[in-house]
């Protein structure tokens, strides 16, 4: 409502809270629920801080990756049902569908990695190597077997025209060329090193991530009010009686699939029930 935004929250010495609204009016209450959303900018958590709480530093979560040069940009719009993406040298690894965009990579597998790695990836300024296995459900041995079978059974066919299922033809073409195999190579002429190079492209494509999506595309904030400062049975502050905290303001962030909504609804419900009790 216009003019009803809260400008200041003041904890009263006698207990309770005084709110100053944008229209200059003040309002007094015994119990107060802060559910102001993610602290995308630290000032959005200012009420909790002014009442004595500490914020885990906010960093973005659920973002897409930029590739520079956009190695796969010619494939923009292409999606693959199940890939495995990993950040070498870390434990960050996720499986799911992947979407190639004009600027890089998106889709559930990327959003999941961005959520689990929100803090670590922020720590390297969103510049890191990414390894993609395009056929994680097949496994390296099965891939080698299938490639050898093609050399035997489809000797006269062009390699570039015979994708391993379920890879889209455009992606297969890209991977064959990236493996250093020319367009006119037939399976019969595929050398052992070339076959191994193709198998490596299929399971270990190395990409360089150089950034993330812009602020407006980030969905969720990792960070917020420290969980150790809140009683999870009631969502009441452990530092200030009568103050309750819920939703994304807290240091809770989940992967896509409704987990953030669920966290907001559950903590809001717990707080509301306790406040009414
Ligand atoms: C584009 C987008 C897509 C998303 N998709 C999903 C999804 O698919 N699944 C999922 O689980 N999550 C998703 N999220 C995240 C999800 O929306 C949030 O985690 C959730 O809404 C948090 O709820 P909340 O009530 O804590 O905060 P919010 O929904 O952000 O609500 C906070 C409210 O507080 C108000 N407020 C803030 N400051 C003041 C003030 N000073 N005075 C008065 N009012 C104030 C705000 O106006 C706002 O209405 C998405 C987020 C975005 C941005």
Coordinates of C-alpha atoms and ligand atoms in Angstrom, one line a residue:
X1 CA 0.0 0.0 0.0
X2 CA 1.4 3.4 -1.0
X3 CA 3.0 5.2 2.0
X4 CA 2.7 2.1 4.2
X5 CA 6.2 0.7 3.7
X6 CA 8.2 0.4 6.9
X7 CA 11.1 2.9 7.1
X8 CA 12.4 2.1 10.6
X9 CA 11.9 -0.5 13.3
X10 CA 12.8 0.4 16.8
X11 CA 12.9 -2.0 19.7
X12 CA 11.3 -0.3 22.7
X13 CA 13.1 -0.4 26.1
X14 CA 9.8 -1.4 27.8
X15 CA 9.4 -4.3 25.3
X16 CA 7.6 -4.4 21.9
X17 CA 8.4 -2.4 18.8
X18 CA 7.7 0.9 17.2
X19 CA 7.5 1.1 13.4
X20 CA 7.8 4.2 11.4
X21 CA 6.0 4.1 8.1
X22 CA 7.0 5.9 4.9
X23 CA 4.0 8.3 5.3
X24 CA 5.5 9.4 8.7
X25 CA 2.9 7.5 10.8
X26 CA 4.1 5.3 13.7
X27 CA 2.7 2.0 14.9
X28 CA 3.4 0.1 18.1
X29 CA 3.2 -3.7 18.5
X30 CA 4.1 -6.4 21.1
X31 CA 5.1 -9.0 18.5
X32 CA 6.7 -8.3 15.2
X33 CA 7.3 -10.7 12.2
X34 CA 10.1 -9.7 9.9
X35 CA 9.5 -11.5 6.5
X36 CA 11.0 -8.9 4.2
X37 CA 12.5 -11.4 1.7
X38 CA 16.1 -12.1 0.5
X39 CA 18.9 -9.7 1.5
X40 CA 20.0 -9.2 -2.1
X41 CA 21.5 -6.0 -0.8
X42 CA 22.6 -6.0 2.8
X43 CA 20.3 -2.9 3.5
X44 CA 17.3 -5.2 2.9
X45 CA 18.2 -7.0 6.1
X46 CA 18.6 -3.7 8.0
X47 CA 15.7 -4.2 10.4
X48 CA 17.0 -7.5 11.6
X49 CA 20.5 -6.0 12.1
X50 CA 19.1 -2.9 13.9
X51 CA 17.4 -5.3 16.3
X52 CA 20.7 -7.1 17.1
X53 CA 20.8 -9.9 14.5
X54 CA 23.8 -10.9 12.3
X55 CA 23.6 -11.5 8.6
X56 CA 25.5 -14.2 6.9
X57 CA 26.9 -12.2 4.0
X58 CA 24.4 -12.4 1.1
X59 CA 25.5 -13.8 -2.2
X60 CA 23.3 -14.7 -5.2
X61 CA 22.0 -18.3 -5.7
X62 CA 20.2 -19.9 -8.6
X63 CA 22.0 -18.2 -11.5
X64 CA 23.0 -19.2 -15.0
X65 CA 26.6 -19.5 -16.3
X66 CA 28.3 -17.3 -18.9
X67 CA 30.9 -18.9 -21.2
X68 CA 33.5 -16.7 -22.8
X69 CA 34.1 -17.1 -25.6
X70 CA 30.6 -18.6 -25.7
X71 CA 32.0 -21.9 -26.9
X72 CA 28.6 -23.5 -27.5
X73 CA 26.7 -20.4 -28.7
X74 CA 26.0 -21.9 -32.1
X75 CA 24.0 -24.5 -30.2
X76 CA 21.8 -21.9 -28.5
X77 CA 18.3 -23.2 -27.7
X78 CA 19.4 -26.8 -27.6
X79 CA 18.6 -28.8 -24.5
X80 CA 19.9 -32.2 -23.3
X81 CA 17.7 -34.3 -21.0
X82 CA 20.4 -35.6 -18.7
X83 CA 24.0 -34.4 -18.3
X84 CA 26.4 -34.3 -15.4
X85 CA 28.2 -31.0 -14.7
X86 CA 31.0 -30.7 -12.3
X87 CA 33.5 -28.1 -11.1
X88 CA 36.9 -29.9 -11.1
X89 CA 38.8 -29.6 -7.8
X90 CA 35.6 -29.2 -5.8
X91 CA 32.8 -31.5 -4.7
X92 CA 30.3 -29.6 -6.8
X93 CA 28.6 -32.0 -9.2
X94 CA 25.0 -32.2 -10.4
X95 CA 22.9 -34.1 -12.8
X96 CA 19.8 -32.9 -14.7
X97 CA 18.7 -31.3 -17.9
X98 CA 20.8 -28.6 -19.5
X99 CA 19.9 -25.7 -21.8
X100 CA 22.5 -24.0 -24.1
X101 CA 21.8 -20.3 -24.2
X102 CA 23.3 -17.5 -26.4
X103 CA 25.6 -16.5 -23.5
X104 CA 26.3 -19.8 -21.9
X105 CA 24.5 -22.5 -20.0
X106 CA 21.2 -22.7 -18.0
X107 CA 18.7 -25.3 -17.0
X108 CA 18.1 -27.3 -13.8
X109 CA 21.5 -28.8 -13.7
X110 CA 23.2 -25.4 -13.8
X111 CA 20.8 -23.8 -11.3
X112 CA 21.4 -26.7 -8.9
X113 CA 25.2 -26.3 -9.2
X114 CA 24.8 -22.5 -8.6
X115 CA 22.8 -23.2 -5.5
X116 CA 25.1 -25.7 -4.0
X117 CA 28.2 -23.7 -5.0
X118 CA 26.7 -20.2 -4.3
X119 CA 29.4 -19.2 -1.8
X120 CA 32.3 -21.1 -3.4
X121 CA 31.6 -19.7 -6.9
X122 CA 31.2 -16.2 -5.5
X123 CA 34.6 -16.7 -3.9
X124 CA 36.2 -17.2 -7.3
X125 CA 34.3 -14.3 -8.9
X126 CA 32.3 -16.7 -11.0
X127 CA 35.4 -17.8 -13.0
X128 CA 36.0 -21.5 -13.0
X129 CA 36.4 -24.5 -15.2
X130 CA 33.3 -26.7 -15.8
X131 CA 33.3 -30.2 -17.0
X132 CA 30.3 -31.7 -18.7
X133 CA 29.6 -35.4 -19.2
X134 CA 26.9 -35.5 -22.0
X135 CA 26.1 -39.2 -21.5
X136 CA 26.3 -39.8 -17.7
X137 CA 23.7 -42.6 -17.9
X138 CA 25.7 -44.6 -20.4
X139 CA 29.1 -44.7 -18.6
X140 CA 32.6 -44.5 -20.1
X141 CA 32.9 -48.3 -20.8
X142 CA 29.6 -48.5 -22.7
X143 CA 30.5 -45.4 -24.7
X144 CA 33.8 -47.0 -25.8
X145 CA 32.0 -50.2 -26.7
X146 CA 29.4 -48.3 -28.8
X147 CA 32.1 -46.4 -30.6
X148 CA 34.0 -49.6 -31.4
X149 CA 30.8 -51.3 -32.6
X150 CA 30.2 -48.4 -35.0
X151 CA 33.7 -48.7 -36.4
X152 CA 32.9 -52.4 -37.1
X153 CA 29.2 -52.3 -38.1
X154 CA 28.8 -48.9 -39.7
X155 CA 32.3 -48.6 -41.3
X156 CA 31.1 -46.8 -44.5
X157 CA 29.0 -44.1 -42.6
X158 CA 30.4 -40.6 -41.8
X159 CA 31.1 -40.3 -38.1
X160 CA 29.4 -36.9 -38.1
X161 CA 26.1 -38.4 -39.3
X162 CA 25.8 -41.1 -36.6
X163 CA 25.1 -39.6 -33.2
X164 CA 25.1 -41.8 -30.1
X165 CA 21.5 -41.8 -28.7
X166 CA 20.1 -39.7 -27.1
X167 CA 22.4 -36.9 -28.1
X168 CA 20.9 -34.3 -30.5
X169 CA 22.5 -34.3 -33.9
X170 CA 23.7 -30.7 -33.6
X171 CA 25.5 -31.4 -30.3
X172 CA 27.1 -34.6 -31.7
X173 CA 28.4 -32.6 -34.7
X174 CA 29.9 -30.1 -32.4
X175 CA 31.6 -32.7 -30.3
X176 CA 32.9 -34.7 -33.3
X177 CA 34.6 -31.5 -34.6
X178 CA 35.8 -30.5 -31.1
X179 CA 37.5 -34.0 -31.0
X180 CA 39.5 -33.0 -34.1
X181 CA 37.6 -35.4 -36.4
X182 CA 36.9 -33.9 -39.9
X183 CA 33.5 -33.9 -41.5
X184 CA 34.5 -36.5 -44.1
X185 CA 35.9 -39.1 -41.7
X186 CA 34.1 -42.5 -41.9
X187 CA 33.9 -44.9 -39.0
X188 CA 36.3 -47.3 -40.8
X189 CA 39.0 -44.6 -40.9
X190 CA 38.6 -43.5 -37.3
X191 CA 42.0 -44.0 -35.6
X192 CA 42.2 -45.2 -32.0
X193 CA 43.4 -41.8 -30.7
X194 CA 40.6 -40.0 -32.5
X195 CA 38.1 -42.5 -31.0
X196 CA 39.5 -41.8 -27.6
X197 CA 39.4 -38.1 -28.2
X198 CA 35.7 -38.4 -29.1
X199 CA 35.0 -40.4 -26.0
X200 CA 36.7 -37.7 -23.9
X201 CA 34.6 -35.0 -25.5
X202 CA 31.5 -37.0 -24.8
X203 CA 32.3 -37.5 -21.1
X204 CA 34.7 -34.6 -20.2
X205 CA 34.0 -31.5 -22.3
X206 CA 36.0 -28.7 -20.6
X207 CA 34.4 -25.3 -20.6
X208 CA 35.5 -22.0 -19.0
X209 CA 32.9 -20.2 -17.0
X210 CA 33.6 -16.5 -16.9
X211 CA 30.6 -15.0 -15.2
X212 CA 27.0 -15.4 -14.2
X213 CA 23.6 -14.0 -15.2
X214 CA 22.8 -10.4 -14.3
X215 CA 21.2 -9.5 -11.0
X216 CA 17.7 -9.4 -12.3
X217 CA 17.9 -13.0 -13.4
X218 CA 19.0 -14.3 -10.0
X219 CA 16.1 -15.9 -8.2
X220 CA 17.3 -16.4 -4.6
X221 CA 19.7 -15.1 -2.1
X222 CA 22.1 -17.3 -0.2
X223 CA 22.8 -15.7 3.2
X224 CA 20.6 -13.8 5.6
X225 CA 19.9 -13.9 9.3
X226 CA 22.0 -16.5 11.1
X227 CA 20.0 -19.6 11.8
X228 CA 21.7 -20.1 15.2
X229 CA 19.9 -16.8 16.3
X230 CA 16.4 -18.2 15.7
X231 CA 14.3 -20.8 17.6
X232 CA 13.1 -23.1 14.9
X233 CA 10.1 -24.3 16.8
X234 CA 8.5 -20.9 16.9
X235 CA 10.8 -18.8 14.6
X236 CA 11.2 -16.4 17.5
X237 CA 14.4 -14.5 17.8
X238 CA 16.7 -15.9 20.5
X239 CA 18.1 -12.4 20.9
X240 CA 14.9 -10.3 21.3
X241 CA 11.6 -11.7 22.7
X242 CA 8.6 -10.9 20.6
X243 CA 10.6 -10.7 17.3
X244 CA 9.9 -13.4 14.8
X245 CA 11.7 -14.0 11.5
X246 CA 10.6 -16.0 8.5
X247 CA 11.2 -16.6 4.8
X248 CA 14.1 -15.8 2.6
X249 CA 15.3 -13.2 5.1
X250 CA 16.8 -16.2 6.9
X251 CA 20.0 -17.8 5.8
X252 CA 18.1 -20.5 3.9
X253 CA 18.2 -21.1 0.2
X254 CA 17.1 -24.1 -1.7
X255 CA 17.4 -25.5 -5.2
X256 CA 14.6 -24.9 -7.8
X257 CA 11.4 -27.0 -7.5
X258 CA 9.5 -24.9 -4.9
X259 CA 11.9 -25.4 -2.0
X260 CA 12.3 -21.7 -1.4
X261 CA 8.5 -21.1 -1.4
X262 CA 8.1 -24.1 0.9
X263 CA 10.7 -22.6 3.3
X264 CA 9.0 -19.3 3.3
X265 CA 5.5 -20.8 3.9
X266 CA 6.7 -23.2 6.6
X267 CA 8.6 -20.7 8.6
X268 CA 5.8 -18.1 8.1
X269 CA 3.2 -20.6 9.3
X270 CA 5.3 -21.6 12.4
X271 CA 5.9 -17.9 13.3
X272 CA 2.2 -17.0 12.8
X273 CA 1.0 -19.9 14.9
X274 CA 3.5 -19.0 17.7
X275 CA 2.6 -15.3 17.6
X276 CA -1.1 -16.0 17.8
X277 CA -0.6 -18.5 20.7
Ligands
LIG1 C1 11.9 -14.5 -10.7 C2 11.8 -15.4 -9.5 C3 11.4 -16.7 -9.6 C4 11.4 -17.6 -8.5 N1 11.0 -18.9 -8.7 C5 10.9 -19.7 -7.6 C6 10.5 -21.0 -7.8 O1 10.1 -21.5 -8.9 N2 10.5 -21.8 -6.7 C7 10.8 -21.4 -5.5 O2 10.8 -22.1 -4.5 N3 11.2 -20.1 -5.3 C8 11.3 -19.3 -6.3 N4 11.7 -18.0 -6.2 C9 12.1 -17.5 -4.8 C10 10.9 -17.2 -4.0 O3 10.0 -16.3 -4.7 C11 11.3 -16.6 -2.6 O4 12.2 -17.5 -2.0 C12 10.1 -16.4 -1.7 O5 9.1 -15.6 -2.4 C13 10.5 -15.7 -0.4 O6 9.4 -15.4 0.3 P1 9.4 -14.2 1.4 O7 8.0 -14.1 1.8 O8 10.5 -14.5 2.4 O9 9.9 -12.9 0.6 P2 9.2 -12.1 -0.6 O10 8.4 -13.0 -1.4 O11 10.4 -11.4 -1.3 O12 8.3 -11.1 0.1 C14 8.8 -10.1 0.9 C15 7.8 -9.0 1.0 O13 8.2 -8.0 2.0 C16 7.9 -6.7 1.5 N5 8.8 -5.8 2.1 C17 10.2 -5.7 2.1 N6 10.6 -4.7 2.8 C18 9.6 -4.0 3.2 C19 9.4 -2.8 4.0 N7 10.4 -2.1 4.4 N8 8.1 -2.4 4.2 C20 7.0 -3.1 3.8 N9 7.1 -4.2 3.1 C21 8.4 -4.7 2.8 C22 8.2 -6.9 0.0 O14 7.5 -5.8 -0.7 C23 7.6 -8.2 -0.3 O15 6.2 -8.2 -0.6 C24 11.7 -17.1 -7.2 C25 12.2 -15.8 -7.1 C26 12.2 -14.9 -8.2 C27 12.7 -13.5 -8.0

